[in-house]
Tab-separated table of C-alpha atoms in Angstrom:
chain	number	residue	atom	x	y	z
V	619	UNK	CA	-5.945	18.432	-5.571
V	620	UNK	CA	-3.473	15.586	-5.012
V	621	UNK	CA	-0.910	17.164	-7.325
V	622	UNK	CA	-1.307	20.550	-5.651
V	623	UNK	CA	-0.862	19.001	-2.209
V	624	UNK	CA	2.233	17.070	-3.273
V	625	UNK	CA	3.768	20.128	-4.908
V	626	UNK	CA	2.997	22.387	-1.949
V	627	UNK	CA	4.542	19.889	0.469
V	628	UNK	CA	7.612	19.639	-1.772
V	629	UNK	CA	7.998	23.410	-1.548
V	630	UNK	CA	7.215	23.721	2.160
V	631	UNK	CA	10.147	21.962	3.786
V	632	UNK	CA	12.907	23.267	5.948
V	633	UNK	CA	12.237	26.698	4.443
V	634	UNK	CA	9.346	27.105	6.845
V	635	UNK	CA	12.005	27.249	9.589
V	636	UNK	CA	14.806	29.065	7.761
V	637	UNK	CA	12.715	31.935	6.356
V	638	UNK	CA	11.489	33.266	9.723
V	639	UNK	CA	15.021	32.914	11.094
V	640	UNK	CA	16.440	34.838	8.136
V	641	UNK	CA	13.863	37.603	8.508
V	642	UNK	CA	14.562	37.890	12.245
V	643	UNK	CA	18.285	38.257	11.574
V	644	UNK	CA	17.565	41.062	9.091
V	645	UNK	CA	15.550	42.934	11.734
V	646	UNK	CA	18.235	42.347	14.377
V	647	UNK	CA	20.916	43.699	12.048
V	648	UNK	CA	18.738	46.718	11.245
V	649	UNK	CA	18.263	47.490	14.950
V	650	UNK	CA	21.995	47.198	15.571
V	651	UNK	CA	22.602	49.828	12.902
V	652	UNK	CA	19.957	52.178	14.277
V	653	UNK	CA	17.126	51.441	11.841
V	654	UNK	CA	13.912	51.088	13.828
V	655	UNK	CA	11.273	51.416	11.092
V	656	UNK	CA	9.863	47.890	11.189
V	657	UNK	CA	7.045	48.728	8.753
V	658	UNK	CA	9.494	49.570	5.968
V	659	UNK	CA	11.522	46.457	6.736
V	660	UNK	CA	8.471	44.206	6.619
V	661	UNK	CA	7.357	45.796	3.341
V	662	UNK	CA	10.796	45.269	1.793
V	663	UNK	CA	10.968	41.617	2.879
V	664	UNK	CA	7.433	40.969	1.632
V	665	UNK	CA	8.340	42.512	-1.718
V	666	UNK	CA	11.340	40.192	-2.010
V	667	UNK	CA	9.148	37.301	-0.921
V	668	UNK	CA	6.477	37.967	-3.550
V	669	UNK	CA	9.088	38.594	-6.256
V	670	UNK	CA	10.924	35.310	-5.676
V	671	UNK	CA	7.661	33.395	-5.352
V	672	UNK	CA	6.329	34.775	-8.643
V	673	UNK	CA	9.599	34.078	-10.466
V	674	UNK	CA	9.727	30.505	-9.212
V	675	UNK	CA	6.061	29.884	-10.061
V	676	UNK	CA	6.589	31.261	-13.571
V	677	UNK	CA	9.666	29.097	-14.075
V	678	UNK	CA	7.796	26.030	-12.853
V	679	UNK	CA	4.974	26.644	-15.315
V	680	UNK	CA	7.440	27.193	-18.179
V	681	UNK	CA	8.852	23.722	-17.598
V	682	UNK	CA	5.323	22.369	-18.035
V	683	UNK	CA	5.018	24.276	-21.320
V	684	UNK	CA	8.254	22.704	-22.546
V	685	UNK	CA	6.929	19.239	-21.643
V	686	UNK	CA	3.667	19.997	-23.452
V	687	UNK	CA	5.353	21.098	-26.677
V	688	UNK	CA	8.132	18.506	-26.778
V	689	UNK	CA	6.422	15.523	-25.180
V	690	UNK	CA	9.219	15.263	-22.612
V	691	UNK	CA	8.568	13.227	-19.491
V	692	UNK	CA	11.695	14.066	-17.512
V	693	UNK	CA	13.713	17.173	-16.716
V	694	UNK	CA	16.718	15.890	-18.674
V	695	UNK	CA	14.581	14.952	-21.683
V	696	UNK	CA	13.040	18.441	-21.730
V	697	UNK	CA	16.549	19.924	-21.774
V	698	UNK	CA	17.820	17.689	-24.588
V	699	UNK	CA	14.748	18.289	-26.780
V	700	UNK	CA	15.045	22.064	-26.510
V	701	UNK	CA	18.766	22.750	-26.130
V	702	UNK	CA	20.327	19.640	-27.611
V	703	UNK	CA	22.285	16.773	-26.152
V	704	UNK	CA	25.187	18.962	-25.081
V	705	UNK	CA	25.276	19.341	-21.303
V	706	UNK	CA	22.094	17.292	-20.978
V	707	UNK	CA	23.480	15.953	-17.699
V	708	UNK	CA	23.361	19.429	-16.173
V	709	UNK	CA	19.668	19.465	-15.102
V	710	UNK	CA	20.033	15.996	-13.597
V	711	UNK	CA	23.097	17.107	-11.658
V	712	UNK	CA	21.297	20.243	-10.443
V	713	UNK	CA	18.269	18.175	-9.417
V	714	UNK	CA	20.559	15.770	-7.567
V	715	UNK	CA	22.171	18.620	-5.624
V	716	UNK	CA	18.798	20.190	-4.742
V	717	UNK	CA	17.373	16.823	-3.719
V	718	UNK	CA	20.442	16.045	-1.616
V	719	UNK	CA	20.289	19.348	0.271
V	720	UNK	CA	16.550	18.863	0.822
V	721	UNK	CA	17.208	15.330	2.077
V	722	UNK	CA	19.835	16.599	4.531
V	723	UNK	CA	17.411	19.215	5.873
V	724	UNK	CA	14.605	16.653	6.115
V	725	UNK	CA	16.654	14.018	7.911
V	726	UNK	CA	18.093	16.649	10.268
V	727	UNK	CA	14.633	17.800	11.349
V	728	UNK	CA	13.387	14.215	11.628
V	729	UNK	CA	16.422	13.125	13.627
V	730	UNK	CA	16.098	15.976	16.128
V	731	UNK	CA	12.329	15.554	16.475
V	732	UNK	CA	12.294	11.762	16.814
V	733	UNK	CA	15.215	11.725	19.265
V	734	UNK	CA	13.445	14.256	21.515
V	735	UNK	CA	10.197	12.266	21.342
V	736	UNK	CA	12.085	9.064	22.164
V	737	UNK	CA	13.610	10.695	25.242
V	738	UNK	CA	10.154	11.694	26.507
V	739	UNK	CA	8.926	8.109	26.159
V	740	UNK	CA	11.984	6.419	27.640
V	741	UNK	CA	14.902	7.671	29.643
V	742	UNK	CA	17.194	5.221	27.870
V	743	UNK	CA	19.428	7.131	25.486
V	744	UNK	CA	18.946	6.181	21.845
V	745	UNK	CA	21.808	7.309	19.585
V	746	UNK	CA	20.615	9.859	17.064
V	747	UNK	CA	22.696	8.181	14.352
V	748	UNK	CA	20.781	4.926	14.874
V	749	UNK	CA	17.438	6.732	14.619
V	750	UNK	CA	18.478	8.597	11.475
V	751	UNK	CA	19.760	5.431	9.789
V	752	UNK	CA	16.568	3.564	10.682
V	753	UNK	CA	14.322	6.327	9.354
V	754	UNK	CA	16.341	6.638	6.147
V	755	UNK	CA	16.390	2.877	5.523
V	756	UNK	CA	12.895	1.799	6.509
V	757	UNK	CA	10.831	4.946	5.844
V	758	UNK	CA	12.443	7.351	3.378
V	759	UNK	CA	14.006	4.811	1.006
V	760	UNK	CA	10.724	2.934	0.285
V	761	UNK	CA	8.991	6.277	-0.288
V	762	UNK	CA	11.700	7.351	-2.742
V	763	UNK	CA	11.253	4.113	-4.695
V	764	UNK	CA	7.550	4.734	-5.350
V	765	UNK	CA	6.822	5.054	-9.102
V	766	UNK	CA	4.326	7.864	-8.504
V	767	UNK	CA	3.838	10.644	-5.959
V	768	UNK	CA	0.042	10.282	-5.941
V	769	UNK	CA	-0.098	7.829	-2.992
V	770	UNK	CA	1.645	10.468	-0.867
V	771	UNK	CA	-1.127	13.020	-1.325
V	772	UNK	CA	-2.709	12.244	2.055
V	773	UNK	CA	0.669	12.579	3.769
V	774	UNK	CA	1.223	15.907	2.018
V	775	UNK	CA	-2.115	17.193	3.293
V	776	UNK	CA	-1.274	16.020	6.817
V	777	UNK	CA	2.136	17.682	6.619
V	778	UNK	CA	0.669	20.982	5.461
V	779	UNK	CA	-1.995	20.787	8.159
V	780	UNK	CA	0.708	20.181	10.764
V	781	UNK	CA	2.692	23.216	9.643
V	782	UNK	CA	-0.450	25.387	9.685
V	783	UNK	CA	-1.349	24.170	13.197
V	784	UNK	CA	2.205	24.929	14.346
V	785	UNK	CA	2.005	28.485	12.975
V	786	UNK	CA	-1.434	28.954	14.561
V	787	UNK	CA	-0.262	27.772	17.993
V	788	UNK	CA	2.851	29.962	17.853
V	789	UNK	CA	0.704	32.977	16.961
V	790	UNK	CA	-1.651	32.311	19.877
V	791	UNK	CA	1.256	31.933	22.299
V	792	UNK	CA	2.804	35.127	21.035
V	793	UNK	CA	-0.441	37.061	21.534
V	794	UNK	CA	-1.371	35.607	24.951
V	795	UNK	CA	1.995	36.490	26.479
V	796	UNK	CA	3.444	32.994	26.724
V	797	UNK	CA	6.757	34.291	25.359
V	798	UNK	CA	6.646	37.548	27.366
V	799	UNK	CA	8.397	38.025	30.759
V	800	UNK	CA	6.560	35.929	33.323
V	801	UNK	CA	5.061	33.667	30.668
V	802	UNK	CA	5.470	29.873	30.807
V	803	UNK	CA	7.783	29.802	27.785
V	804	UNK	CA	9.724	32.998	28.464
V	805	UNK	CA	12.840	31.249	29.764
V	806	UNK	CA	13.008	28.906	26.757
V	807	UNK	CA	12.450	31.752	24.312
V	808	UNK	CA	15.050	33.913	26.057
V	809	UNK	CA	17.626	31.110	25.960
V	810	UNK	CA	17.025	30.620	22.240
V	811	UNK	CA	17.299	34.350	21.533
V	812	UNK	CA	20.516	34.641	23.554
V	813	UNK	CA	21.994	31.701	21.691
V	814	UNK	CA	21.179	33.294	18.351
V	815	UNK	CA	22.510	36.640	19.564
V	816	UNK	CA	25.835	35.056	20.468
V	817	UNK	CA	26.106	33.565	17.004
V	818	UNK	CA	25.181	36.902	15.411
V	819	UNK	CA	27.717	38.757	17.575
V	820	UNK	CA	30.495	36.418	16.466
V	821	UNK	CA	29.748	37.196	12.820
V	822	UNK	CA	29.420	40.963	13.077
V	823	UNK	CA	31.415	42.975	10.585
V	824	UNK	CA	31.017	45.562	7.884
V	825	UNK	CA	27.662	45.901	6.114
V	826	UNK	CA	25.968	43.430	8.471
V	827	UNK	CA	22.499	44.531	7.380
V	828	UNK	CA	23.297	44.085	3.704
V	829	UNK	CA	24.846	40.710	4.428
V	830	UNK	CA	21.696	39.524	6.196
V	831	UNK	CA	19.513	40.835	3.361
V	832	UNK	CA	21.575	38.878	0.860
V	833	UNK	CA	21.388	35.795	3.072
V	834	UNK	CA	17.608	36.173	3.264
V	835	UNK	CA	17.447	36.536	-0.530
V	836	UNK	CA	19.563	33.387	-0.883
V	837	UNK	CA	17.181	31.479	1.389
V	838	UNK	CA	14.225	32.818	-0.614
V	839	UNK	CA	15.804	31.721	-3.893
V	840	UNK	CA	15.799	28.146	-2.618
V	841	UNK	CA	12.574	28.237	-0.591
V	842	UNK	CA	10.256	27.735	-3.574
V	843	UNK	CA	12.498	25.276	-5.413
V	844	UNK	CA	10.623	22.192	-6.611
V	845	UNK	CA	11.209	22.511	-10.336
V	846	UNK	CA	12.746	19.057	-10.691
V	847	UNK	CA	9.265	17.684	-9.909
V	848	UNK	CA	7.576	19.693	-12.679
V	849	UNK	CA	7.772	17.036	-15.454
V	850	UNK	CA	6.526	14.267	-13.144
V	851	UNK	CA	3.603	16.340	-11.853
V	852	UNK	CA	2.766	17.565	-15.360
V	853	UNK	CA	2.626	14.055	-16.826
V	854	UNK	CA	0.482	12.758	-13.955
V	855	UNK	CA	-2.334	15.090	-15.044
V	856	UNK	CA	-5.005	13.846	-17.444
V	857	UNK	CA	-5.197	15.768	-20.755
V	858	UNK	CA	-8.444	17.675	-21.241
V	859	UNK	CA	-10.124	18.821	-24.452
V	860	UNK	CA	-9.223	22.340	-25.569
V	861	UNK	CA	-10.203	24.635	-28.391
V	862	UNK	CA	-13.628	25.566	-29.790
V	863	UNK	CA	-14.372	22.063	-31.059
V	864	UNK	CA	-12.706	20.257	-28.200
V	865	UNK	CA	-10.570	18.180	-30.532
V	866	UNK	CA	-7.244	19.209	-29.017
V	867	UNK	CA	-6.014	17.950	-25.673
V	868	UNK	CA	-3.740	19.725	-23.245
V	869	UNK	CA	-2.523	19.431	-19.684
V	870	UNK	CA	-1.479	23.083	-19.420
V	871	UNK	CA	-4.778	24.485	-18.032
V	872	UNK	CA	-4.724	21.970	-15.198
V	873	UNK	CA	-1.010	22.483	-14.692
V	874	UNK	CA	-1.536	26.227	-14.389
V	875	UNK	CA	-4.181	25.677	-11.689
V	876	UNK	CA	-1.945	23.219	-9.830
V	877	UNK	CA	1.014	25.618	-9.985
V	878	UNK	CA	-1.002	28.623	-8.833
V	879	UNK	CA	-2.711	26.726	-6.012
V	880	UNK	CA	0.482	25.101	-4.746
V	881	UNK	CA	2.629	28.236	-4.781
V	882	UNK	CA	-0.154	30.338	-3.260
V	883	UNK	CA	-0.685	27.793	-0.492
V	884	UNK	CA	3.050	27.559	0.113
V	885	UNK	CA	3.227	31.340	0.321
V	886	UNK	CA	0.514	31.422	2.970
V	887	UNK	CA	2.258	28.733	5.021
V	888	UNK	CA	5.620	30.506	4.766
């Protein structure tokens, strides 16, 4: 359960914000080009969504299989034991890039959220740069230095619960007319939509719909990315007896359950 929660929280990051935005831009581009069949558009986006989710889940599980057969404990070690020492730095470099982009997204959301909360508590202006540096130094850095992700399981569950509550509240407000004309949040929603429309209008050109579809596919390709955590999560699991006599031991059955549960939960949250 702890491994599934940690993996699901690793997957559900800024993508929970970027995916709905990408889908909305696809629908806006379709309307601008005269396509009004929302059912077909939703079906196409869901198909892409399921396809990318299944591919990423399969790739994640394959990394666990490599660790099982080679005894590798890190991403780079799994590469070198299967493909040789040549270019063994490549998976580490890719993991560094993915981790860096995830860190930028995380600190951006935290900086915006904490600065707005600070302004509600006190009217004194607190520089966002100071808040971001403080969070990175005194909160994120100690967490990154932990030898294991297991102690963060409770925080992962809280994070997932928070995202689910956010989606639930937004759904209720959408259904009760809070975002409709005359609703309490109509002016805020309208201002946000107009701002996005201005950005979309400045980027209009040829094949706008296809461009937005490709952008959505690009966001999807990165939404389920947590493969650099696969060796660590795999090796945290306890081997269990396998085979008719129970003499063999394997982590793969547990790893398959963790992978399926985490990606399925992430898919529901997205």
